[in-house]
Amino acid sequence: MNITQITDSLQNLLTHFDKDQFIYQLLRSYNIPNASIERLKKGTHNLSKIEGEIDWKTKLFFKPLDLAENLQEAMAVLKTEGKALKHSPRFVVLTDFVNLLAFDTKMSETLDIQLVELVKHYDFFLPWAGMEKSVHKTEHPADVKAAEKMAKLYDEIKKENSTATHEEVHNLNVFLSRLLFCFFAEDTAIFPKSQLFTHDIQDHTHEDGTFLNQYLDDLFEVMNTDLPQRDKSLAQNLAEFPYVNGGLFRNKHYAPVFTKRSRQMLIDSGEMNWADINPDIFGSMIQAVITPEHRGGMGMHYTSVPNIMKVIEPLFLDNLHEEFENAKGNIKKINDLLKRIWNIKIFDPACGSGNFLIIAYKKMRELEMAIFKEIDRINQTFTTQFTGISLDNFYGIELDDFAHEIAILSLWLAEHQMNQVFFKAFGRALPALPLKETGNIFQGNATRLDWEVVCPKKESDEIYILGNPPYLGGKGQSEEQKLDMELTFRGNKNFKELDYIACWFLLGSKFIANNSSKFAFVTTSSICEGAQVEQIWTLISNMQNEIFFAYTPFNWTNNAKDKAGVTCSIIGLRKVNGDKKFLYNKEIRRQVSRINGYLTTGSETYVTKSLTSISNLPAMITGNSPYEGGNLLLSFEEKTELLASFPEINPFLKKIIGSNEFINGIDRWCIWIENHELESATKILPIRERIELVKEFRKTGGEVARGLVNRSHQFRYTHKCKKSQLVIPRVSSSRRDYIPIGFLDDSFIISDSAQAIYDSETYIFSIISSNIHMLWVRLTSGKLRGDIRYLSALSYNTFPFPPISDSQKDELKKHVFRILEEREHHSEKTLAQLYDPDKMPEGLREAHHQNDLAVERCYRSRLFESDEERL
């Protein structure tokens, strides 16, 4: 059941309101089967014996009230007495048939509205229709504050210290990682005293910051020296610091120079309570300190905790929690679940500073502790077990050597934090120091390393691969990365349009083929759009793998400095089986029967480029590409100036229009000379000079340009219409409901930034401007910086449109003329202004709506009920 059907049903409920039937109509609106509702009416499903009241196990507790009764007070009584929650209903619903008060017991959310507002709040009861609400915690305020403080400290330190070379940046990164460790250590009982590090700096260094760097170098050397090897004359304050080991202080990296201001900022940072801060702060720190060039070149995207949860919950965590709920009270099932958790392997083949591994580890430890408490409850004894979740079961690959080191340290800190949580719950913990070499984090190129060597797998292994690999479109890839693509896709010719992240999807698909492993990656939505869909998802489907959950495209940011806001999807894959699949749209989770590479519920049918229309529509071609170095193109001012001095040039001037000019009403011109006009045209000095400039430009250009030298008076292509032409922008804002298109007469030349149908029949405008065509375009087109990139070979030539009669064509023409008339009513506005979705004139919007309906009637007489059905 789709959203439109639900809202229509709710509106019908309100229009034909019946108190006695209200609750049944409400359930029916969310696709609860009629047979279940009939059993509810007869009392088979109803556990309540009070007339009018319904107590349906796990589904609903419903109680009608009189107008004189207070809904809020009645709800409070029901919760307090526990009657309403006895049989675990998902929703508790109270109404006096003017107002409605409902409580979602799973999400702990309340809906308090007037009954007439029910349609607006349709999403509250969506779980009845199998569309679960997905809620993720927001960033921890302490994490954000710490990230900001470390970024500001770095900025201040950089004023007095060079970061011109990779070595200097790396040196500062290492220093800040050591600083972070010390902040964590003094607040989490790793060091023997609270605030040991921060207070020692306050007490034993100069206030103006001089020699602070020497103090820190000496201190870090002390923490790298085991107690028996330390100098007996070591100052007492330094001797208090423990031996750390683990490689953090092993190599010699000199501390930066400090000023009075930067020293105070360091102390201020240390006085925060770092015990409450997630180790994933390291990822934020890295993004704050590495140079923009480094960050862009590496394709690094730090991922925040709420977004990581969107990956790990549907990938494996939800399933573990569900199994735990089902095992409660059964000691055998509980122990089986523990063994399962202890053997799970987590692998991030683009791990950066380890954020995904850290959060996955912490969430598994939290679940394990909940299981231990359940064992104590069942056995009525206090468990003596310690954690069985080992960092040795966490694997990663990271190209950057420093991020690789940070990932190892971050995992250790996460383990220490969870050991402290364990100690508070059970009174036991392992010693904190010295650090142990933990985890299996490899430094190297994930596209070149053998994943099965990094993370060995046996047939019975339960392995979850996850992460946020680098995206990088073709133009952003280095020569090394292009070679990575060639090696990864060896044997497949059709891959050069794919984003770099496609390497991880192919390698992940090979890893999980023929075993029970699963993977989920954060990705740019581009691999689910345009030509990339067929190129990557056909390969994946052929390996008998399937998408089992996905988030449709959404924007996210994170808590790092200079937040990277990108449009992403999250896609999880496994081998083909009959288990449940879920599609997430914003906060709504819906169970579906299948998910294809376009992230829709359609079949595994992928659109490939077509050179001609499969629906026998007229040819659409790209406009005329100049290849003339700007010498045949004129601004309005240049054209006016030329005409003033050389009026005889007028016959050789034409208006030229591309996407930007057409949508934004920009006036541009070009010199347009037919072959038979060349002799007379070259008698005009500025034309002759410009043709010579074009010739020189083409002589030194590429192969195509050199092939045009002998006709330097013309564009590369010279397409024209006889009477009229339909112009279709190649790039248009994705915010618009429709791509603005239009008719031009033969006085215009269409440039290559737009597409054209020459001497088109009028009704074609109607088809291209329709909502159903726009849905197809959004599905099949590529994107350019988030905007729609209309490709005729993918979106127009492949568009399925049925043969129609002359009378149907005439009907479509009427709607074309109405749209054009509505535009004329606002002739002072550009198309960009007219098609701004927030400002579109109502008359124009209605004209397009009527056109949408007319185009849909070409498919069938009964209109479609949803965009999903249209697709």
mmCIF file of N, CA and C in Angstrom, residues 166 169-174 177 248 279-287 289-290 294-295 298-302 348-358 396-412 438 440-444:
data_model
loop_
_atom_site.group_PDB
_atom_site.id
_atom_site.type_symbol
_atom_site.label_atom_id
_atom_site.label_comp_id
_atom_site.label_asym_id
_atom_site.label_seq_id
_atom_site.Cartn_x
_atom_site.Cartn_y
_atom_site.Cartn_z
ATOM 1 N N HIS A 166 54.308 17.659 3.116
ATOM 2 C CA HIS A 166 53.574 16.494 3.634
ATOM 3 C C HIS A 166 54.179 16.036 4.960
ATOM 4 N N VAL A 169 53.024 18.348 7.813
ATOM 5 C CA VAL A 169 51.624 18.073 8.157
ATOM 6 C C VAL A 169 51.524 16.769 8.942
ATOM 7 N N HIS A 170 52.248 15.745 8.462
ATOM 8 C CA HIS A 170 52.229 14.450 9.134
ATOM 9 C C HIS A 170 52.766 14.578 10.562
ATOM 10 N N ASN A 171 53.818 15.347 10.724
ATOM 11 C CA ASN A 171 54.412 15.554 12.044
ATOM 12 C C ASN A 171 53.399 16.186 13.003
ATOM 13 N N LEU A 172 52.651 17.178 12.506
ATOM 14 C CA LEU A 172 51.657 17.838 13.346
ATOM 15 C C LEU A 172 50.488 16.901 13.642
ATOM 16 N N ASN A 173 50.113 16.088 12.671
ATOM 17 C CA ASN A 173 49.041 15.108 12.884
ATOM 18 C C ASN A 173 49.407 14.130 14.003
ATOM 19 N N VAL A 174 50.639 13.635 13.946
ATOM 20 C CA VAL A 174 51.093 12.688 14.974
ATOM 21 C C VAL A 174 51.069 13.358 16.342
ATOM 22 N N SER A 177 47.550 13.556 17.624
ATOM 23 C CA SER A 177 47.026 12.250 18.045
ATOM 24 C C SER A 177 47.563 11.903 19.437
ATOM 25 N N LEU A 248 52.481 4.284 19.768
ATOM 26 C CA LEU A 248 52.041 5.671 19.667
ATOM 27 C C LEU A 248 53.200 6.652 19.837
ATOM 28 N N PRO A 279 35.759 7.988 20.667
ATOM 29 C CA PRO A 279 37.036 7.966 19.936
ATOM 30 C C PRO A 279 36.882 8.362 18.471
ATOM 31 N N ASP A 280 35.648 8.386 17.957
ATOM 32 C CA ASP A 280 35.487 8.800 16.562
ATOM 33 C C ASP A 280 35.829 10.272 16.364
ATOM 34 N N ILE A 281 36.103 10.986 17.463
ATOM 35 C CA ILE A 281 36.591 12.363 17.358
ATOM 36 C C ILE A 281 37.880 12.396 16.547
ATOM 37 N N PHE A 282 38.633 11.304 16.550
ATOM 38 C CA PHE A 282 39.882 11.277 15.787
ATOM 39 C C PHE A 282 39.618 11.521 14.301
ATOM 40 N N GLY A 283 38.529 10.966 13.800
ATOM 41 C CA GLY A 283 38.193 11.200 12.397
ATOM 42 C C GLY A 283 37.952 12.662 12.132
ATOM 43 N N SER A 284 37.248 13.309 13.047
ATOM 44 C CA SER A 284 36.983 14.730 12.909
ATOM 45 C C SER A 284 38.274 15.531 13.003
ATOM 46 N N MET A 285 39.153 15.105 13.904
ATOM 47 C CA MET A 285 40.438 15.792 14.048
ATOM 48 C C MET A 285 41.250 15.697 12.760
ATOM 49 N N ILE A 286 41.273 14.527 12.163
ATOM 50 C CA ILE A 286 42.040 14.355 10.932
ATOM 51 C C ILE A 286 41.527 15.299 9.850
ATOM 52 N N GLN A 287 40.198 15.361 9.707
ATOM 53 C CA GLN A 287 39.653 16.225 8.676
ATOM 54 C C GLN A 287 39.956 17.685 8.961
ATOM 55 N N VAL A 289 42.759 18.798 10.337
ATOM 56 C CA VAL A 289 44.164 19.163 10.228
ATOM 57 C C VAL A 289 44.803 18.884 8.872
ATOM 58 N N ILE A 290 44.330 17.894 8.140
ATOM 59 C CA ILE A 290 44.984 17.636 6.858
ATOM 60 C C ILE A 290 44.665 18.750 5.878
ATOM 61 N N HIS A 294 45.132 17.481 0.251
ATOM 62 C CA HIS A 294 45.285 16.093 0.689
ATOM 63 C C HIS A 294 43.926 15.439 0.840
ATOM 64 N N ARG A 295 42.995 16.152 1.474
ATOM 65 C CA ARG A 295 41.673 15.588 1.714
ATOM 66 C C ARG A 295 40.966 15.301 0.399
ATOM 67 N N MET A 298 42.592 12.322 -1.535
ATOM 68 C CA MET A 298 42.360 11.011 -0.945
ATOM 69 C C MET A 298 40.903 10.605 -1.020
ATOM 70 N N GLY A 299 40.027 11.546 -1.355
ATOM 71 C CA GLY A 299 38.604 11.241 -1.383
ATOM 72 C C GLY A 299 38.057 10.922 -0.019
ATOM 73 N N MET A 300 38.643 11.517 1.054
ATOM 74 C CA MET A 300 38.242 11.168 2.416
ATOM 75 C C MET A 300 36.945 11.858 2.801
ATOM 76 N N HIS A 301 36.050 11.137 3.430
ATOM 77 C CA HIS A 301 34.799 11.698 3.941
ATOM 78 C C HIS A 301 34.583 11.133 5.340
ATOM 79 N N TYR A 302 34.786 11.958 6.341
ATOM 80 C CA TYR A 302 34.551 11.512 7.712
ATOM 81 C C TYR A 302 33.057 11.323 7.945
ATOM 82 N N ASP A 348 36.312 -3.213 7.376
ATOM 83 C CA ASP A 348 36.137 -1.943 6.661
ATOM 84 C C ASP A 348 37.311 -1.760 5.706
ATOM 85 N N PRO A 349 37.099 -1.953 4.397
ATOM 86 C CA PRO A 349 38.207 -1.870 3.434
ATOM 87 C C PRO A 349 38.524 -0.450 2.969
ATOM 88 N N ALA A 350 38.047 0.545 3.692
ATOM 89 C CA ALA A 350 38.429 1.951 3.442
ATOM 90 C C ALA A 350 38.258 2.663 4.777
ATOM 91 N N CYS A 351 38.988 2.200 5.806
ATOM 92 C CA CYS A 351 38.593 2.474 7.191
ATOM 93 C C CYS A 351 38.952 3.864 7.697
ATOM 94 N N GLY A 352 39.783 4.619 6.969
ATOM 95 C CA GLY A 352 40.135 5.948 7.460
ATOM 96 C C GLY A 352 40.668 5.850 8.873
ATOM 97 N N SER A 353 40.120 6.667 9.762
ATOM 98 C CA SER A 353 40.576 6.641 11.157
ATOM 99 C C SER A 353 39.795 5.647 12.003
ATOM 100 N N GLY A 354 39.009 4.778 11.368
ATOM 101 C CA GLY A 354 38.396 3.660 12.073
ATOM 102 C C GLY A 354 37.001 3.877 12.608
ATOM 103 N N ASN A 355 36.298 4.932 12.142
ATOM 104 C CA ASN A 355 35.001 5.273 12.743
ATOM 105 C C ASN A 355 33.994 4.130 12.700
ATOM 106 N N PHE A 356 33.843 3.482 11.553
ATOM 107 C CA PHE A 356 32.860 2.404 11.436
ATOM 108 C C PHE A 356 33.220 1.242 12.350
ATOM 109 N N LEU A 357 34.504 0.894 12.403
ATOM 110 C CA LEU A 357 34.940 -0.212 13.256
ATOM 111 C C LEU A 357 34.716 0.112 14.729
ATOM 112 N N ILE A 358 35.006 1.363 15.109
ATOM 113 C CA ILE A 358 34.842 1.780 16.505
ATOM 114 C C ILE A 358 33.389 1.651 16.940
ATOM 115 N N GLY A 396 40.649 -3.910 8.817
ATOM 116 C CA GLY A 396 40.533 -2.687 8.029
ATOM 117 C C GLY A 396 41.677 -2.539 7.049
ATOM 118 N N ILE A 397 41.419 -1.743 6.009
ATOM 119 C CA ILE A 397 42.463 -1.347 5.063
ATOM 120 C C ILE A 397 42.409 0.172 4.955
ATOM 121 N N GLU A 398 43.554 0.814 5.022
ATOM 122 C CA GLU A 398 43.608 2.272 4.871
ATOM 123 C C GLU A 398 44.870 2.651 4.092
ATOM 124 N N LEU A 399 44.693 3.488 3.088
ATOM 125 C CA LEU A 399 45.807 3.890 2.228
ATOM 126 C C LEU A 399 46.746 4.856 2.942
ATOM 127 N N ASP A 400 46.198 5.800 3.670
ATOM 128 C CA ASP A 400 47.007 6.830 4.317
ATOM 129 C C ASP A 400 47.680 6.260 5.568
ATOM 130 N N ASP A 401 48.995 6.440 5.657
ATOM 131 C CA ASP A 401 49.723 5.820 6.757
ATOM 132 C C ASP A 401 49.333 6.395 8.115
ATOM 133 N N PHE A 402 49.090 7.697 8.183
ATOM 134 C CA PHE A 402 48.736 8.298 9.467
ATOM 135 C C PHE A 402 47.339 7.871 9.914
ATOM 136 N N ALA A 403 46.364 7.905 8.986
ATOM 137 C CA ALA A 403 45.009 7.469 9.331
ATOM 138 C C ALA A 403 45.026 6.014 9.779
ATOM 139 N N HIS A 404 45.889 5.212 9.155
ATOM 140 C CA HIS A 404 46.036 3.805 9.545
ATOM 141 C C HIS A 404 46.482 3.694 11.001
ATOM 142 N N GLU A 405 47.448 4.528 11.406
ATOM 143 C CA GLU A 405 47.911 4.518 12.795
ATOM 144 C C GLU A 405 46.802 4.979 13.745
ATOM 145 N N ILE A 406 46.063 6.000 13.333
ATOM 146 C CA ILE A 406 44.986 6.531 14.164
ATOM 147 C C ILE A 406 43.889 5.481 14.353
ATOM 148 N N ALA A 407 43.600 4.713 13.303
ATOM 149 C CA ALA A 407 42.562 3.680 13.403
ATOM 150 C C ALA A 407 42.922 2.659 14.470
ATOM 151 N N ILE A 408 44.187 2.265 14.512
ATOM 152 C CA ILE A 408 44.629 1.290 15.512
ATOM 153 C C ILE A 408 44.475 1.865 16.921
ATOM 154 N N LEU A 409 44.930 3.103 17.095
ATOM 155 C CA LEU A 409 44.819 3.749 18.401
ATOM 156 C C LEU A 409 43.359 3.960 18.799
ATOM 157 N N SER A 410 42.544 4.378 17.844
ATOM 158 C CA SER A 410 41.126 4.631 18.128
ATOM 159 C C SER A 410 40.428 3.361 18.606
ATOM 160 N N LEU A 411 40.736 2.245 17.975
ATOM 161 C CA LEU A 411 40.141 0.969 18.390
ATOM 162 C C LEU A 411 40.542 0.631 19.818
ATOM 163 N N TRP A 412 41.807 0.879 20.145
ATOM 164 C CA TRP A 412 42.246 0.581 21.505
ATOM 165 C C TRP A 412 41.508 1.462 22.514
ATOM 166 N N THR A 438 46.660 -4.260 18.680
ATOM 167 C CA THR A 438 45.339 -4.873 18.527
ATOM 168 C C THR A 438 44.754 -4.562 17.161
ATOM 169 N N ASN A 440 43.319 -5.718 13.226
ATOM 170 C CA ASN A 440 44.007 -6.161 12.020
ATOM 171 C C ASN A 440 43.849 -5.075 10.959
ATOM 172 N N ILE A 441 44.491 -3.940 11.192
ATOM 173 C CA ILE A 441 44.376 -2.806 10.292
ATOM 174 C C ILE A 441 45.595 -2.793 9.374
ATOM 175 N N PHE A 442 45.358 -2.956 8.078
ATOM 176 C CA PHE A 442 46.437 -3.017 7.098
ATOM 177 C C PHE A 442 46.590 -1.674 6.402
ATOM 178 N N GLN A 443 47.834 -1.286 6.156
ATOM 179 C CA GLN A 443 48.080 -0.058 5.402
ATOM 180 C C GLN A 443 48.365 -0.438 3.958
ATOM 181 N N GLY A 444 47.573 0.116 3.032
ATOM 182 C CA GLY A 444 47.769 -0.220 1.625
ATOM 183 C C GLY A 444 46.580 0.190 0.790
#
